[in-house]
């Protein structure tokens, strides 16, 4: 008898199942997947946007997962971009290009929030999603609109950002996928149709331009040679001292998209440490390696911070010890209030590579230092 027919190609739309929920922590701490704007150009008939799709190192991600699952090593089931109403039908083309030049077709799905780009398997027995092990260097997402519908290359036609609605140059995106078993990024936690295992839907912001004056700084922590880490806390009842370390981590070991400014040799001239609004007024002094340093306090409508200035730290042979002094007794969870799942994080920005010509810092990577890490149970 003739051999049986080959199995059908997987349907990237049909094989979707409802989930009990999805884990939607902010992508900066909760996922290794990233999307960033590369370029846009206008052709004879189309306006084309190109985005970088890449991964950050595992050390830069904090787990916000379900039991023994992992959203840091989640699969990539689809890329979702906020989109203005009425423009979905004017998308003329979309595809992924791998670092080896392979083109992966994308199926598009419309929603009130925006558009999802779903990769189509290149072989019959492959799933319609990507593992973190698939992407070893930067891939490209290319999306084209009919030119008569959209011709502005300055910004993607998104709706107002839910996170920064006051900034018209920002667009929201999501990198949706399935949890994998912690320690095994090739094994799904459950199956795609398992209703009781939530998917991962971390959200982020793409900054196309800024309406503010400071638009020069490169925010790319994996590229920067320094990182801030939490050390310890001691208190005598009258004063509490929080210790952080400026650690030199060397040149990046993980491939990241090239930036317009090289920050691999940046110094640390300032540290912006974001703290709880109730704690900022209790900060009385800051020292670096036992020497008192200058700092200022500031706040906006939703957060507060101190800015430690005039550091000029360039030493690559040892950590610098930064101590923040607070009146009274204060727990680490009261100093900082940002969270990834139940882990409490102190958010910070390192500022360096000052350019006297434009009177601005060129490198300002944003990061998080965990002051309390709570792990999920190890078994289902």
Tab-separated table of C-alpha atoms in Angstrom:
chain	number	residue	atom	x	y	z
A	1	UNK	CA	0.000	0.000	0.000
A	2	UNK	CA	1.141	3.590	-0.496
A	3	UNK	CA	2.766	5.303	2.515
A	4	UNK	CA	0.479	7.392	4.728
A	5	UNK	CA	0.312	11.108	3.947
A	6	UNK	CA	2.567	13.408	5.993
A	7	UNK	CA	1.048	15.106	9.020
A	8	UNK	CA	-0.640	18.448	8.355
A	9	UNK	CA	1.211	21.680	8.962
A	10	UNK	CA	0.440	23.115	12.411
A	11	UNK	CA	-2.122	25.894	12.342
A	12	UNK	CA	-0.676	28.907	14.200
A	13	UNK	CA	-4.140	30.355	14.853
A	14	UNK	CA	-6.336	27.330	15.458
A	15	UNK	CA	-4.063	25.672	18.027
A	16	UNK	CA	-4.625	28.407	20.610
A	17	UNK	CA	-6.403	27.559	23.832
A	18	UNK	CA	-7.819	29.772	26.570
A	19	UNK	CA	-5.693	30.169	29.684
A	20	UNK	CA	-6.638	30.776	33.283
A	21	UNK	CA	-4.426	33.890	33.253
A	22	UNK	CA	-1.114	35.177	31.983
A	23	UNK	CA	1.851	36.507	33.969
A	24	UNK	CA	2.139	40.123	32.874
A	25	UNK	CA	5.022	41.558	34.876
A	26	UNK	CA	7.020	44.352	33.271
A	27	UNK	CA	9.451	42.915	30.760
A	28	UNK	CA	12.521	44.705	32.124
A	29	UNK	CA	12.749	42.280	35.056
A	30	UNK	CA	10.541	39.382	33.988
A	31	UNK	CA	11.704	38.115	30.592
A	32	UNK	CA	14.841	37.627	28.536
A	33	UNK	CA	13.042	38.466	25.293
A	34	UNK	CA	13.403	42.012	23.980
A	35	UNK	CA	12.077	44.046	21.074
A	36	UNK	CA	13.763	47.280	20.005
A	37	UNK	CA	13.361	49.684	17.102
A	38	UNK	CA	16.027	49.354	14.417
A	39	UNK	CA	14.965	51.514	11.465
A	40	UNK	CA	12.069	52.606	9.254
A	41	UNK	CA	11.967	53.694	5.623
A	42	UNK	CA	9.484	54.594	2.893
A	43	UNK	CA	9.514	52.813	-0.471
A	44	UNK	CA	7.454	53.280	-3.595
A	45	UNK	CA	4.326	51.683	-2.151
A	46	UNK	CA	5.073	50.730	1.467
A	47	UNK	CA	6.345	52.111	4.766
A	48	UNK	CA	8.529	49.494	6.445
A	49	UNK	CA	9.524	49.163	10.099
A	50	UNK	CA	12.382	46.903	11.232
A	51	UNK	CA	12.759	45.777	14.858
A	52	UNK	CA	15.527	43.879	16.654
A	53	UNK	CA	14.425	40.672	18.401
A	54	UNK	CA	17.008	39.464	20.893
A	55	UNK	CA	17.655	37.984	24.340
A	56	UNK	CA	19.367	39.448	27.378
A	57	UNK	CA	21.597	37.267	29.622
A	58	UNK	CA	19.824	34.993	32.154
A	59	UNK	CA	21.441	36.910	35.025
A	60	UNK	CA	19.433	40.023	34.089
A	61	UNK	CA	16.042	38.316	34.565
A	62	UNK	CA	14.028	37.678	37.737
A	63	UNK	CA	11.544	34.825	37.742
A	64	UNK	CA	7.855	35.779	37.836
A	65	UNK	CA	6.506	32.334	37.242
A	66	UNK	CA	4.044	29.678	38.339
A	67	UNK	CA	5.471	27.127	40.770
A	68	UNK	CA	8.454	25.437	39.135
A	69	UNK	CA	7.968	27.156	35.789
A	70	UNK	CA	10.036	29.862	34.157
A	71	UNK	CA	9.006	33.014	32.324
A	72	UNK	CA	12.660	34.063	32.023
A	73	UNK	CA	13.091	31.069	29.686
A	74	UNK	CA	9.609	31.313	28.203
A	75	UNK	CA	8.956	30.413	24.599
A	76	UNK	CA	8.057	33.129	22.108
A	77	UNK	CA	4.591	32.312	20.802
A	78	UNK	CA	3.937	35.758	19.338
A	79	UNK	CA	5.091	39.361	19.341
A	80	UNK	CA	2.327	41.860	20.050
A	81	UNK	CA	2.571	45.557	19.212
A	82	UNK	CA	0.086	48.250	20.135
A	83	UNK	CA	-1.631	49.501	16.979
A	84	UNK	CA	-4.069	52.268	16.171
A	85	UNK	CA	-7.575	51.192	15.277
A	86	UNK	CA	-8.222	50.640	11.581
A	87	UNK	CA	-4.625	50.038	10.472
A	88	UNK	CA	-4.522	46.237	10.796
A	89	UNK	CA	-5.903	45.656	7.285
A	90	UNK	CA	-3.258	47.972	5.813
A	91	UNK	CA	-0.343	45.782	6.951
A	92	UNK	CA	0.941	44.446	3.648
A	93	UNK	CA	3.797	42.216	4.785
A	94	UNK	CA	5.466	40.847	7.931
A	95	UNK	CA	8.206	38.302	8.558
A	96	UNK	CA	11.080	37.330	10.867
A	97	UNK	CA	14.646	37.055	9.604
A	98	UNK	CA	17.048	34.895	11.612
A	99	UNK	CA	20.727	35.671	12.167
A	100	UNK	CA	21.535	33.173	9.378
A	101	UNK	CA	19.183	34.852	6.881
A	102	UNK	CA	16.304	32.359	7.095
A	103	UNK	CA	12.920	34.036	6.631
A	104	UNK	CA	10.060	32.887	8.874
A	105	UNK	CA	6.523	33.701	7.812
A	106	UNK	CA	4.207	35.378	10.317
A	107	UNK	CA	0.460	35.075	10.745
A	108	UNK	CA	-1.200	38.297	11.924
A	109	UNK	CA	-3.999	38.448	14.472
A	110	UNK	CA	-6.017	41.591	15.230
A	111	UNK	CA	-7.285	42.801	18.625
A	112	UNK	CA	-8.579	45.999	20.193
A	113	UNK	CA	-5.129	46.502	21.774
A	114	UNK	CA	-3.051	45.933	18.663
A	115	UNK	CA	-1.619	43.232	16.419
A	116	UNK	CA	0.016	39.873	17.144
A	117	UNK	CA	2.704	38.443	14.872
A	118	UNK	CA	2.758	34.642	15.158
A	119	UNK	CA	5.653	32.665	13.631
A	120	UNK	CA	4.773	29.804	11.296
A	121	UNK	CA	6.746	26.569	11.647
A	122	UNK	CA	9.310	26.022	8.906
A	123	UNK	CA	8.880	22.240	9.119
A	124	UNK	CA	5.802	20.060	9.631
A	125	UNK	CA	6.853	18.628	12.985
A	126	UNK	CA	8.016	21.920	14.500
A	127	UNK	CA	5.891	23.956	16.919
A	128	UNK	CA	4.616	27.430	16.063
A	129	UNK	CA	6.784	29.090	18.689
A	130	UNK	CA	10.451	29.729	19.422
A	131	UNK	CA	12.605	28.543	22.318
A	132	UNK	CA	15.247	30.787	23.899
A	133	UNK	CA	17.817	28.345	22.520
A	134	UNK	CA	16.741	29.200	18.947
A	135	UNK	CA	17.981	32.785	19.157
A	136	UNK	CA	21.741	33.072	19.637
A	137	UNK	CA	22.085	36.481	17.986
A	138	UNK	CA	19.801	39.317	16.929
A	139	UNK	CA	16.855	38.481	14.642
A	140	UNK	CA	14.821	41.052	12.727
A	141	UNK	CA	11.066	41.618	12.674
A	142	UNK	CA	9.991	43.421	9.492
A	143	UNK	CA	6.506	44.920	9.119
A	144	UNK	CA	5.246	46.958	6.154
A	145	UNK	CA	2.179	49.193	5.782
A	146	UNK	CA	0.643	50.461	2.597
A	147	UNK	CA	2.123	53.937	2.225
A	148	UNK	CA	-1.227	55.658	1.788
A	149	UNK	CA	-2.290	54.366	5.240
A	150	UNK	CA	0.911	55.240	7.161
A	151	UNK	CA	4.025	57.092	5.960
A	152	UNK	CA	5.529	58.454	9.200
A	153	UNK	CA	8.895	56.773	9.878
A	154	UNK	CA	9.435	58.639	13.140
A	155	UNK	CA	7.102	56.396	15.142
A	156	UNK	CA	5.135	53.158	14.824
A	157	UNK	CA	1.361	53.870	14.617
A	158	UNK	CA	0.562	52.787	18.161
A	159	UNK	CA	-2.072	53.779	20.662
A	160	UNK	CA	-1.024	55.865	23.677
A	161	UNK	CA	1.232	53.896	26.016
A	162	UNK	CA	-0.554	52.522	29.060
A	163	UNK	CA	2.616	53.020	31.121
A	164	UNK	CA	3.688	56.487	29.941
A	165	UNK	CA	0.599	58.086	28.362
A	166	UNK	CA	2.180	61.528	28.686
A	167	UNK	CA	5.033	60.565	26.308
A	168	UNK	CA	3.813	60.374	22.670
A	169	UNK	CA	7.059	58.772	21.466
A	170	UNK	CA	6.543	55.529	23.435
A	171	UNK	CA	4.759	52.390	22.199
A	172	UNK	CA	3.795	49.302	24.231
A	173	UNK	CA	4.593	45.746	23.208
A	174	UNK	CA	4.323	42.192	24.576
A	175	UNK	CA	6.430	39.057	24.044
A	176	UNK	CA	3.919	36.270	24.648
A	177	UNK	CA	4.781	32.632	25.203
A	178	UNK	CA	4.567	29.505	27.347
A	179	UNK	CA	6.346	28.792	30.597
A	180	UNK	CA	9.098	26.191	30.465
A	181	UNK	CA	10.331	23.941	33.255
A	182	UNK	CA	12.898	25.818	35.309
A	183	UNK	CA	16.350	24.639	34.274
A	184	UNK	CA	15.066	23.042	31.050
A	185	UNK	CA	14.121	25.710	28.465
A	186	UNK	CA	13.170	23.040	25.901
A	187	UNK	CA	10.417	21.498	28.061
A	188	UNK	CA	7.070	23.267	28.356
A	189	UNK	CA	5.452	23.493	31.780
A	190	UNK	CA	2.432	21.383	30.944
A	191	UNK	CA	1.135	21.636	27.383
A	192	UNK	CA	-0.036	24.614	25.279
A	193	UNK	CA	-3.663	23.586	25.914
A	194	UNK	CA	-3.230	23.241	29.698
A	195	UNK	CA	-5.782	25.721	31.026
A	196	UNK	CA	-4.433	25.695	34.596
A	197	UNK	CA	-0.858	26.744	33.740
A	198	UNK	CA	-0.740	30.488	32.978
A	199	UNK	CA	1.171	31.713	29.977
A	200	UNK	CA	3.755	34.531	30.055
A	201	UNK	CA	2.848	37.925	28.619
A	202	UNK	CA	5.530	40.392	29.814
A	203	UNK	CA	5.026	43.954	28.613
A	204	UNK	CA	7.530	46.580	27.568
A	205	UNK	CA	7.938	50.004	25.993
A	206	UNK	CA	9.723	50.931	22.772
A	207	UNK	CA	11.016	54.495	22.814
A	208	UNK	CA	10.895	55.947	19.307
A	209	UNK	CA	11.640	59.535	20.271
A	210	UNK	CA	11.407	61.782	23.311
A	211	UNK	CA	9.506	65.032	23.710
A	212	UNK	CA	11.882	65.893	26.550
A	213	UNK	CA	15.318	67.474	26.163
A	214	UNK	CA	17.440	64.504	27.335
A	215	UNK	CA	17.331	62.009	24.477
A	216	UNK	CA	20.987	60.985	24.310
A	217	UNK	CA	21.483	58.268	26.915
A	218	UNK	CA	21.857	54.611	25.976
A	219	UNK	CA	19.884	52.316	28.295
A	220	UNK	CA	21.437	48.897	27.723
A	221	UNK	CA	22.613	47.172	30.896
A	222	UNK	CA	24.011	44.028	29.181
A	223	UNK	CA	26.417	46.272	27.232
A	224	UNK	CA	27.591	48.278	30.249
A	225	UNK	CA	30.643	46.972	32.159
A	226	UNK	CA	29.245	47.866	35.621
A	227	UNK	CA	26.279	46.681	37.639
A	228	UNK	CA	24.846	47.567	41.062
A	229	UNK	CA	24.181	44.733	43.530
A	230	UNK	CA	22.603	44.744	46.994
A	231	UNK	CA	24.900	43.686	49.836
A	232	UNK	CA	23.491	43.877	53.355
A	233	UNK	CA	21.684	45.934	55.994
A	234	UNK	CA	22.670	46.714	59.601
A	235	UNK	CA	20.885	48.859	62.187
A	236	UNK	CA	21.542	50.051	65.721
A	237	UNK	CA	17.988	51.310	66.189
A	238	UNK	CA	18.911	54.919	65.481
A	239	UNK	CA	20.483	54.536	62.045
A	240	UNK	CA	20.092	51.867	59.369
A	241	UNK	CA	22.873	51.339	56.816
A	242	UNK	CA	22.144	49.707	53.452
A	243	UNK	CA	25.171	48.469	51.519
A	244	UNK	CA	25.323	48.168	47.725
A	245	UNK	CA	28.280	47.220	45.536
A	246	UNK	CA	29.305	48.610	42.168
A	247	UNK	CA	30.586	45.456	40.479
A	248	UNK	CA	32.647	45.296	37.319
A	249	UNK	CA	31.224	42.566	35.097
A	250	UNK	CA	33.416	43.076	32.053
A	251	UNK	CA	32.546	43.196	28.396
A	252	UNK	CA	29.258	41.608	27.321
A	253	UNK	CA	29.355	37.853	26.776
A	254	UNK	CA	25.923	37.699	25.180
A	255	UNK	CA	25.209	39.143	21.719
A	256	UNK	CA	23.103	42.307	21.827
A	257	UNK	CA	22.152	44.646	18.977
A	258	UNK	CA	24.741	47.339	18.225
A	259	UNK	CA	23.992	50.712	19.782
A	260	UNK	CA	24.657	54.159	18.307
A	261	UNK	CA	26.981	54.856	21.251
A	262	UNK	CA	29.527	52.341	22.589
A	263	UNK	CA	29.001	51.979	26.345
A	264	UNK	CA	31.228	48.942	26.894
A	265	UNK	CA	33.937	51.183	28.404
A	266	UNK	CA	31.645	53.521	30.357
A	267	UNK	CA	32.520	54.758	33.836
A	268	UNK	CA	30.048	55.301	36.704
A	269	UNK	CA	29.787	58.992	37.502
A	270	UNK	CA	26.305	58.977	39.052
A	271	UNK	CA	23.920	56.439	40.565
A	272	UNK	CA	20.200	57.097	40.534
A	273	UNK	CA	18.652	54.820	43.187
A	274	UNK	CA	14.843	54.629	43.204
A	275	UNK	CA	13.440	54.297	46.724
A	276	UNK	CA	10.054	54.246	48.406
A	277	UNK	CA	8.465	57.689	48.771
A	278	UNK	CA	8.178	57.215	52.539
A	279	UNK	CA	11.877	56.365	52.835
A	280	UNK	CA	13.501	59.080	50.733
A	281	UNK	CA	13.221	61.833	53.362
A	282	UNK	CA	14.866	59.574	55.951
A	283	UNK	CA	18.090	59.227	53.937
A	284	UNK	CA	20.743	61.389	55.629
A	285	UNK	CA	24.098	60.409	54.112
A	286	UNK	CA	25.824	58.293	51.464
A	287	UNK	CA	29.388	56.993	51.480
A	288	UNK	CA	31.500	55.259	48.829
A	289	UNK	CA	34.353	53.174	50.256
A	290	UNK	CA	33.949	55.034	53.548
A	291	UNK	CA	34.136	58.509	51.988
A	292	UNK	CA	31.137	60.851	52.165
A	293	UNK	CA	29.786	61.757	48.732
A	294	UNK	CA	27.274	64.278	47.457
A	295	UNK	CA	23.703	63.264	46.686
A	296	UNK	CA	20.380	64.928	45.910
A	297	UNK	CA	16.782	63.829	46.467
A	298	UNK	CA	13.992	64.132	43.948
A	299	UNK	CA	10.577	62.721	43.066
A	300	UNK	CA	7.833	62.852	40.493
A	301	UNK	CA	4.157	61.925	40.683
A	302	UNK	CA	4.749	58.185	41.025
A	303	UNK	CA	8.248	57.514	42.437
A	304	UNK	CA	11.143	58.965	44.427
A	305	UNK	CA	14.919	58.621	44.168
A	306	UNK	CA	18.317	59.800	45.285
A	307	UNK	CA	21.041	60.718	42.805
A	308	UNK	CA	24.581	60.046	44.031
A	309	UNK	CA	26.908	62.338	42.088
A	310	UNK	CA	30.595	63.014	41.258
A	311	UNK	CA	31.757	59.410	41.642
A	312	UNK	CA	33.992	59.021	38.553
A	313	UNK	CA	34.309	55.287	39.254
A	314	UNK	CA	36.471	53.432	36.711
A	315	UNK	CA	38.167	50.732	38.826
A	316	UNK	CA	37.791	47.306	37.217
A	317	UNK	CA	39.804	45.383	39.817
A	318	UNK	CA	37.476	45.547	42.813
A	319	UNK	CA	33.902	46.487	43.793
A	320	UNK	CA	33.068	49.895	45.223
A	321	UNK	CA	31.015	49.787	48.431
A	322	UNK	CA	28.108	52.243	48.476
A	323	UNK	CA	26.374	52.727	51.843
A	324	UNK	CA	23.057	54.566	52.190
A	325	UNK	CA	22.269	55.777	55.737
A	326	UNK	CA	18.666	56.118	56.928
A	327	UNK	CA	17.356	57.436	60.249
A	328	UNK	CA	15.681	54.902	62.505
A	329	UNK	CA	15.066	51.249	61.739
A	330	UNK	CA	14.113	50.357	58.186
A	331	UNK	CA	13.805	46.977	56.471
A	332	UNK	CA	15.082	46.423	52.912
A	333	UNK	CA	11.497	45.871	51.779
A	334	UNK	CA	10.665	49.353	53.104
A	335	UNK	CA	13.575	51.025	51.314
A	336	UNK	CA	12.489	49.783	47.880
A	337	UNK	CA	9.027	48.760	46.774
A	338	UNK	CA	9.431	47.484	43.190
A	339	UNK	CA	8.626	43.787	42.837
A	340	UNK	CA	9.052	40.898	40.426
A	341	UNK	CA	6.516	38.368	41.728
A	342	UNK	CA	7.311	38.320	45.468
A	343	UNK	CA	10.965	39.357	45.104
A	344	UNK	CA	11.616	42.957	46.207
A	345	UNK	CA	13.937	44.923	43.927
A	346	UNK	CA	15.737	48.245	44.113
A	347	UNK	CA	15.643	49.916	40.714
A	348	UNK	CA	18.626	52.010	39.661
A	349	UNK	CA	20.291	53.786	36.754
A	350	UNK	CA	24.045	54.169	36.301
A	351	UNK	CA	25.137	57.324	34.479
A	352	UNK	CA	28.503	57.629	32.794
A	353	UNK	CA	30.567	58.608	29.749
A	354	UNK	CA	29.889	62.315	30.098
A	355	UNK	CA	30.147	64.348	26.891
A	356	UNK	CA	31.195	67.948	27.527
A	357	UNK	CA	30.239	68.927	23.984
A	358	UNK	CA	26.545	68.299	24.503
A	359	UNK	CA	26.626	68.522	28.325
A	360	UNK	CA	24.980	65.099	28.735
A	361	UNK	CA	25.748	61.577	29.903
A	362	UNK	CA	25.836	59.155	26.987
A	363	UNK	CA	25.334	55.895	28.939
A	364	UNK	CA	22.573	55.423	31.526
A	365	UNK	CA	21.700	51.712	31.882
A	366	UNK	CA	18.687	50.892	34.033
A	367	UNK	CA	18.785	47.800	36.256
A	368	UNK	CA	17.448	46.140	39.385
A	369	UNK	CA	19.157	44.866	42.530
A	370	UNK	CA	17.252	42.271	44.532
A	371	UNK	CA	16.992	43.069	48.245
A	372	UNK	CA	14.738	40.095	48.990
A	373	UNK	CA	14.322	37.042	46.769
A	374	UNK	CA	11.410	34.671	47.386
A	375	UNK	CA	11.490	31.472	45.338
A	376	UNK	CA	8.442	29.598	44.109
A	377	UNK	CA	7.846	26.040	45.369
A	378	UNK	CA	9.912	23.455	43.510
A	379	UNK	CA	7.085	21.063	42.734
A	380	UNK	CA	3.643	21.297	41.197
